[in-house]
Coordinates of C-alpha atoms in Angstrom, one line a residue:
X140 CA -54.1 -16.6 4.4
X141 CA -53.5 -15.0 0.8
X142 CA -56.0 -17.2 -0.3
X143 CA -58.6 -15.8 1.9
X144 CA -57.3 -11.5 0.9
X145 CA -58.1 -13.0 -2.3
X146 CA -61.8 -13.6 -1.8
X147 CA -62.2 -10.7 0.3
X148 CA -60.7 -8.4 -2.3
X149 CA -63.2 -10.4 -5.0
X150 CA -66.1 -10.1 -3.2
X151 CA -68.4 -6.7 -4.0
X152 CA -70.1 -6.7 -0.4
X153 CA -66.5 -6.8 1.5
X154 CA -65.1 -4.0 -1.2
X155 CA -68.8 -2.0 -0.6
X156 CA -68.0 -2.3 3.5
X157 CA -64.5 -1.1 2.9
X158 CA -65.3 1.7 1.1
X159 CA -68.1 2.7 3.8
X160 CA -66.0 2.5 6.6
X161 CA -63.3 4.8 5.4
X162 CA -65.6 7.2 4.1
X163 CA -67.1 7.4 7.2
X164 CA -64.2 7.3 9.2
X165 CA -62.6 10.2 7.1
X166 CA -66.0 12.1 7.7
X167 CA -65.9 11.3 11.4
X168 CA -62.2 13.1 12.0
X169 CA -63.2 16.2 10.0
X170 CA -66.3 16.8 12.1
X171 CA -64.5 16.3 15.4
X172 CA -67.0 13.6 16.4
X173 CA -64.8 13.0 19.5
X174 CA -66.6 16.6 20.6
X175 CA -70.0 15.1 20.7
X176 CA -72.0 14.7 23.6
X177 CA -75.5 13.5 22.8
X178 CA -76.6 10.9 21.2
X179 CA -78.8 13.0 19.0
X180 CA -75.7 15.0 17.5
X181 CA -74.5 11.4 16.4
X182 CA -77.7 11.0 14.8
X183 CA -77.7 13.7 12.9
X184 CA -73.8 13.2 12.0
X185 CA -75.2 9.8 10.3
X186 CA -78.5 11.4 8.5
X187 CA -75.5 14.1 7.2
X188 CA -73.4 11.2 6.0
X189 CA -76.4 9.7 4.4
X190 CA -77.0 12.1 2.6
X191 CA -73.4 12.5 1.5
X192 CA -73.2 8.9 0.5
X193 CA -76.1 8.6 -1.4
X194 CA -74.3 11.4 -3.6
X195 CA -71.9 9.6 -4.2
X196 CA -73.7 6.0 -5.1
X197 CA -76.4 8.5 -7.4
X198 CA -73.1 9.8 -9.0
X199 CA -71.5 5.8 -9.3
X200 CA -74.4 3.9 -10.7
X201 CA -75.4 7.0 -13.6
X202 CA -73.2 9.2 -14.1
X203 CA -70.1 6.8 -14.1
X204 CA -71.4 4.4 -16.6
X205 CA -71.4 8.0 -19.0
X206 CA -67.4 8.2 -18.7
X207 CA -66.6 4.0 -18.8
X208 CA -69.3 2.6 -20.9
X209 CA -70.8 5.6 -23.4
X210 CA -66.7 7.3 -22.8
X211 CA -67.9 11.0 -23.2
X212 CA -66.2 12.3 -20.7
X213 CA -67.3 16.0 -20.6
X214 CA -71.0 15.2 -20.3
X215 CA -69.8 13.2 -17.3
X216 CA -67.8 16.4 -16.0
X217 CA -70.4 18.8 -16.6
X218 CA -73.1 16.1 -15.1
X219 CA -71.0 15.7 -11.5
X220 CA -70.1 19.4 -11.1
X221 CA -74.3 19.9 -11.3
X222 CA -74.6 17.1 -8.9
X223 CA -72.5 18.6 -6.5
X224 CA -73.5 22.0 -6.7
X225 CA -76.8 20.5 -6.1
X226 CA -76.8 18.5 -2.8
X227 CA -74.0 21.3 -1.8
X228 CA -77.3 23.4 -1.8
X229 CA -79.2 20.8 -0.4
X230 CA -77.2 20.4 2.7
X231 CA -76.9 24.0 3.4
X232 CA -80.7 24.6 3.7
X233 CA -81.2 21.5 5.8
X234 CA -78.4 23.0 8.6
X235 CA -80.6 26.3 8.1
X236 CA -83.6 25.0 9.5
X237 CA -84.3 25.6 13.0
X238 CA -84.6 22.3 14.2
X239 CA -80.6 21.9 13.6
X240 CA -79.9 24.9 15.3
X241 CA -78.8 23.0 18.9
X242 CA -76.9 20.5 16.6
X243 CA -73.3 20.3 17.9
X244 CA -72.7 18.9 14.1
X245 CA -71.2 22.1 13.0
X246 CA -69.5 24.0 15.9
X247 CA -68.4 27.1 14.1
X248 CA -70.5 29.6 11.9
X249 CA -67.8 28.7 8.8
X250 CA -68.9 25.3 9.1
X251 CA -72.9 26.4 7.9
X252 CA -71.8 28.0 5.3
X253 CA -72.7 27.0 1.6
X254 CA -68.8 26.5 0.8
X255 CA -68.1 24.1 3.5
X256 CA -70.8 22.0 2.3
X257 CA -69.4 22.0 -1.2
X258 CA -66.5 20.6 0.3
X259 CA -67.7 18.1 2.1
X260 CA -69.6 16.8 -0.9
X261 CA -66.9 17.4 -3.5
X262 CA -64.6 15.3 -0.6
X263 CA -66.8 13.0 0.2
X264 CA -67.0 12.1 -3.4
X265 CA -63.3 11.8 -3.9
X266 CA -63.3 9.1 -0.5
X267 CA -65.9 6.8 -2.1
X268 CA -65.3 6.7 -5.8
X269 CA -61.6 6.6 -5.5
X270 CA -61.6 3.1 -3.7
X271 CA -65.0 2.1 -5.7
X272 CA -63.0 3.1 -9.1
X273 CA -59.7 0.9 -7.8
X274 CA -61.9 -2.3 -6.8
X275 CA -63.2 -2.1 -10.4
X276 CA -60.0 -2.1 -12.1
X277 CA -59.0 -4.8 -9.6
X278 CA -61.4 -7.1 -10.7
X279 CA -61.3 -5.9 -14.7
X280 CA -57.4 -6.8 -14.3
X281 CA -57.6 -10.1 -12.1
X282 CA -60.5 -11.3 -14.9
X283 CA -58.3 -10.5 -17.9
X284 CA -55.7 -12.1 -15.8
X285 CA -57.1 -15.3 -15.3
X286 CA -58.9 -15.1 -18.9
X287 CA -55.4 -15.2 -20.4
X288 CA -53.8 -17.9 -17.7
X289 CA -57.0 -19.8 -19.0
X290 CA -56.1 -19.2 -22.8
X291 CA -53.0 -19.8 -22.4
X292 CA -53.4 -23.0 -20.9
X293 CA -55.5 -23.9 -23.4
X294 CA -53.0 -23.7 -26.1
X295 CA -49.9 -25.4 -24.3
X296 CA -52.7 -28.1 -24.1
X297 CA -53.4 -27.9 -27.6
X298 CA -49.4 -27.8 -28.7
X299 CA -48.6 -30.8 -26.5
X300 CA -52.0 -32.8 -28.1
X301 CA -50.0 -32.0 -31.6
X302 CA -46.4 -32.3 -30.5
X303 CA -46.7 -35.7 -29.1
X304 CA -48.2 -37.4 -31.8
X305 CA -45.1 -35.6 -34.2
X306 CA -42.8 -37.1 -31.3
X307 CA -44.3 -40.5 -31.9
X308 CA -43.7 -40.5 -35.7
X309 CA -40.5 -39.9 -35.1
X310 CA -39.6 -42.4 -32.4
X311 CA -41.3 -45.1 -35.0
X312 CA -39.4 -43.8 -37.7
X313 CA -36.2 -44.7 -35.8
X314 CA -37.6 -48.3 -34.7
X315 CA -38.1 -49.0 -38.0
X316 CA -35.0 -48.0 -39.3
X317 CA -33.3 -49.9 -36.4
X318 CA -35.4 -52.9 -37.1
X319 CA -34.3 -53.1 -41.1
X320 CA -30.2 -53.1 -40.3
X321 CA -30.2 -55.2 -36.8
X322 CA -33.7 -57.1 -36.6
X323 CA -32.1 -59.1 -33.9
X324 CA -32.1 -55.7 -31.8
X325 CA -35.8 -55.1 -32.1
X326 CA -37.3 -56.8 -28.7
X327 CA -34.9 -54.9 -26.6
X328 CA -35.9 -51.6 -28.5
X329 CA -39.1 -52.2 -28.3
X330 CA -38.9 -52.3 -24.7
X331 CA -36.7 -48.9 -24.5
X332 CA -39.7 -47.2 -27.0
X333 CA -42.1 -48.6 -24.4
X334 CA -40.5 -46.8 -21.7
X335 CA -40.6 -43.4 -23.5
X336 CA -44.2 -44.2 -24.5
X337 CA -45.0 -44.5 -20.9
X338 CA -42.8 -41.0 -20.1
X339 CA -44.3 -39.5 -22.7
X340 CA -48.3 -40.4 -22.0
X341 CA -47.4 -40.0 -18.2
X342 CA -45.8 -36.3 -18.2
X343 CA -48.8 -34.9 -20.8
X344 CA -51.2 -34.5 -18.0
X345 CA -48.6 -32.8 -15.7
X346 CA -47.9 -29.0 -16.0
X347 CA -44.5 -29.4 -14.8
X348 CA -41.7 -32.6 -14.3
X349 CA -38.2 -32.7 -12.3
X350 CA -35.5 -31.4 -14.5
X351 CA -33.9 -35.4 -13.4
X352 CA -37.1 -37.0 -14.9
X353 CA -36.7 -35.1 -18.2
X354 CA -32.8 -35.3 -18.6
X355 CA -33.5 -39.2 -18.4
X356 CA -36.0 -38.9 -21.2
X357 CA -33.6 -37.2 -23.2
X358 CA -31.0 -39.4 -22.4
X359 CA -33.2 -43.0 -23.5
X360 CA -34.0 -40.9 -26.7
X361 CA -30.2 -40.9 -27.9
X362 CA -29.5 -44.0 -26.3
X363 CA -32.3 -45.1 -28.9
X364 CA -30.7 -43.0 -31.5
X365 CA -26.7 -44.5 -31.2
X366 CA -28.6 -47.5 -31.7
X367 CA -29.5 -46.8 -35.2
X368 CA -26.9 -44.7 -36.1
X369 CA -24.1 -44.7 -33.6
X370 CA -21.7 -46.7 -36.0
X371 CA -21.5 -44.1 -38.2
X372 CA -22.1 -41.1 -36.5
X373 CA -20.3 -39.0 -33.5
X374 CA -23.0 -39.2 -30.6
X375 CA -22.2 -36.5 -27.6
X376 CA -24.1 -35.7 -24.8
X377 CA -23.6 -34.4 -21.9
X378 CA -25.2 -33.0 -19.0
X379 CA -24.2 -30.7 -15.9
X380 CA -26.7 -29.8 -12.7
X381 CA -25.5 -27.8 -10.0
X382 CA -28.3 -28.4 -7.7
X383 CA -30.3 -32.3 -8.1
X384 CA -34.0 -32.9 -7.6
X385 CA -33.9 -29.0 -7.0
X386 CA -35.5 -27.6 -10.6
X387 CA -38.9 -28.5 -12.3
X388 CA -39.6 -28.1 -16.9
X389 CA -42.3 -28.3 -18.6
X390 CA -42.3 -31.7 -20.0
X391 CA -40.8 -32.6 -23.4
X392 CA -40.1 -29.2 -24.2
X393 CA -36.2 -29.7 -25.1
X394 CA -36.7 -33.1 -27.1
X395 CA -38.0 -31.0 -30.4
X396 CA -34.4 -29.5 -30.7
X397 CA -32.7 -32.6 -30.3
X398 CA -35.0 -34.5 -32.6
X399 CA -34.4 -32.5 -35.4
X400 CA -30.6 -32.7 -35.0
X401 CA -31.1 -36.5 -35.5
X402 CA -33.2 -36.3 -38.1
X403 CA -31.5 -33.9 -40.3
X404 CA -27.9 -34.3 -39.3
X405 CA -27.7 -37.7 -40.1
X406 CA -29.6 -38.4 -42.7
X407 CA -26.4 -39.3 -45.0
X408 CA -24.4 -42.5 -45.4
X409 CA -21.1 -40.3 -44.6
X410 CA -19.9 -39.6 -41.3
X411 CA -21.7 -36.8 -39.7
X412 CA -21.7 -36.2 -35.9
X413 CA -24.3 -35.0 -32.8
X414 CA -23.6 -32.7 -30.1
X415 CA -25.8 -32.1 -27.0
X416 CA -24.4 -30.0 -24.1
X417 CA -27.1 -29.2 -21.4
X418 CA -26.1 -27.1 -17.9
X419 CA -27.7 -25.8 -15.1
X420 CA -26.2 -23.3 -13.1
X421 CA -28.3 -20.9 -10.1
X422 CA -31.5 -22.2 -12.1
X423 CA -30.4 -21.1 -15.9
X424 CA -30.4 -23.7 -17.8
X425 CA -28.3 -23.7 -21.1
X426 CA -29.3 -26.6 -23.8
X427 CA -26.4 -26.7 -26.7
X428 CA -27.0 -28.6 -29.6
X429 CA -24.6 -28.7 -33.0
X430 CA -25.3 -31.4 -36.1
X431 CA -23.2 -32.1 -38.7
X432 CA -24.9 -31.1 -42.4
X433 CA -24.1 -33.6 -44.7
X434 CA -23.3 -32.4 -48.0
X435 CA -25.3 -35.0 -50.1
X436 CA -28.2 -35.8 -48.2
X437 CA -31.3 -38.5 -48.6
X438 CA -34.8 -36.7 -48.8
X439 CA -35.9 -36.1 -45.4
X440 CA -39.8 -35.0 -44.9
X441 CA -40.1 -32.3 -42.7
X442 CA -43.4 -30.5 -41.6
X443 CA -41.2 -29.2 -38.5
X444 CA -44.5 -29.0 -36.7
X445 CA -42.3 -29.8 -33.6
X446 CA -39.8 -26.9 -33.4
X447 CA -42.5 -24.8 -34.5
X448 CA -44.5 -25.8 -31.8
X449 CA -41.7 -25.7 -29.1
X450 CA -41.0 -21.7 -29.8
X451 CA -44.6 -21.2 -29.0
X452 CA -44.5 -23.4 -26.1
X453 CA -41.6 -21.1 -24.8
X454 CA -43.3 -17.9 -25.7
X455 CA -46.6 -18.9 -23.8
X456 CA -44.4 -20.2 -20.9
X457 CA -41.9 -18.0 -20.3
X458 CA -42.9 -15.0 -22.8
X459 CA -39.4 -12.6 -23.6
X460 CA -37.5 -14.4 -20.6
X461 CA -35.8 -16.5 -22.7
X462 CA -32.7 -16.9 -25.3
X463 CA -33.0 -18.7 -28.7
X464 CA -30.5 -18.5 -31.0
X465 CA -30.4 -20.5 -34.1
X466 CA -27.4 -20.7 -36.5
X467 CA -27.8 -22.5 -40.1
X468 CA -24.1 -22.9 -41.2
X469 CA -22.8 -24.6 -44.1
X470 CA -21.6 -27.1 -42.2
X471 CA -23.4 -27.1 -38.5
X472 CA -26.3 -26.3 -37.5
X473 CA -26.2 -25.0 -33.9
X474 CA -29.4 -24.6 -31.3
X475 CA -28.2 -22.3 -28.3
X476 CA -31.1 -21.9 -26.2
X477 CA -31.4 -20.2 -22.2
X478 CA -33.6 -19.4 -19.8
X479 CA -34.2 -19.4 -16.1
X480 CA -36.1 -22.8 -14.7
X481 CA -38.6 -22.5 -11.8
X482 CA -37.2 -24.7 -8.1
X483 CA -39.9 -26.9 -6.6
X484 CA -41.5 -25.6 -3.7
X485 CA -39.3 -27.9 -0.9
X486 CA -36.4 -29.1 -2.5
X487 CA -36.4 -32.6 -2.2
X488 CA -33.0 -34.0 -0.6

């Protein structure tokens, strides 16, 4: 149904029938066309309202492209008071002629005169532009609109193209490392990789995941990760959902954060730790990271193409309606982020 007001609102020939029909009607009312009893004073209320109307379209199609395309607004002011005054003169001399004088049109002697026809044309104006002006800036606003949804689109398509590839290096990075200290380990991680290869390649066509399907992402990722580092380094996470199978993210749009607390909070031999809190409580969901910063640390290449292209993955997404906070301590470095996930349509039991 809403998809069908759309169209109709969109297309010209509906909007152009519209504005006709409450013109007219508006027209009808003031001349009392309940009074009429011939069908020739119903004529001539049509010829009238004609007349009125094509006013009004001679005054849309040149005098309006003056104020919105050239913007010189008093030529356009000066321009429609003349085009009034005009047809105002017009219509006076036609209900002067004699063959109007049985025309039950205009009942009253105030409704021949030259100021009532003013009227009529300066209101008959105001009842067809007004609606003509609003469709415009309807469909200016819905193009823009969907111009920008496009855009936007575009570049989350873009910044998942690059963040997955810098997701990738990473995950290879900590195979490898794995692979050096426990080579015996190195079938079964290549299987848990695999799995997160197939997450990863699956989820970048999709717009949106279940919160469930993510979390499990995230939590094969630091499995991975206690696997290379775990014997020296305090692993937490932990994760709360009020509601299951009830929220849906954008896919791999946590994992930045978390990567970067493994890759720069343990990149020493001393002990260091990781801490991952993420809640979800009435649809906010809370991610809390803290790492450990080792004093003497090995030399860690860092483009940090990923968190950089996280923050503008939130700011496309969700624009100001979310909470970053980012604390570089001596010690910690601490990742508070917020913001208010979307619930599938049908919440799946």
């Amino acid at each position: 149904m809403s998809r069908k007001f759309d169209n109709i609102l969109d297309n010209k020939w509906w909007q152009e029938i519209a504005v006709v029909a409450f013109s007219f009607t508006i027209y009808t009312l003031k001349n009392d066309w309940m009074l009429f009893s011939s069908l020739t004073s119903v004529l001539m209320g049509i010829f009238f309202y004609f007349i009125l109307y094509m006013h009004a379209q001679f005054n849309r199609f040149f005098l309006l492209p003056i104020l919105f395309k050239t913007r010189r607004p008093a030529t356009y002011i000066f321009l429609t008071i003349f085009g009034v005054l005009v047809f105002s003169i017009v219509l006076y001399e036609i209900t002067m002629l004699d063959m109007f004088s049985n025309c039950h049109l205009y009942q009253n002697s105030h409704q021949r005169s030259y100021v009532y026809q003013l009227a009529s044309v300066l209101g008959t104006l105001v009842c067809i532009l007004s609606p003509i002006i609003v469709f415009k800036f309807y469909r200016i606003h819905r193009k823009r609109t969907e111009e920008a949804l496009l855009f936007n689109q575009m570049q989350l398509n873009s910044l998942k193209g690059q963040l997955n590839p810098h997701f990738l290096f990473n995950t290879f990075n900590t195979l490898y490392g794995i692979s050096l200290e426990f080579p015996d380990r190195t079938p079964d991680l290549i299987m848990k990789v695999s799995q997160l290869m197939r997450y990863q390649l699956e989820s970048n066509s999709k717009q949106c995941v279940s919160l469930e399907d993510e979390l499990e992402f995230i939590n094969s990722y630091v499995q991975l990760e206690k696997e290379r580092v775990g014997y020296r380094c305090d692993i937490t996470f932990d994760y709360k959902v009020d509601n299951q199978n009830a929220y849906k993210i954008s896919p791999m749009l946590l994992i930045a954060f978390i990567e970067n607390a493994f890759k720069h909070g343990t990149c020493a031999i001393e002990k260091c730790f990781v801490q991952i809190f993420i809640t979800v409580q009435e649809g906010q969901l809370h991610l809390h990271v803290v790492n450990s910063i080792p004093k003497k640390t090995d030399a860690v290449v860092s483009t940090k193409i990923g968190l950089k292209n996280t923050i503008e993955r939130l700011n496309l997404i969700f624009g100001k309606n979310y909470n970053l906070d980012i604390q570089d301590n001596k010690n910690t470095y601490i990742v508070d982020l917020k913001l208010q996930l979307k619930r599938f349509a049908n919440e799946r039991s």
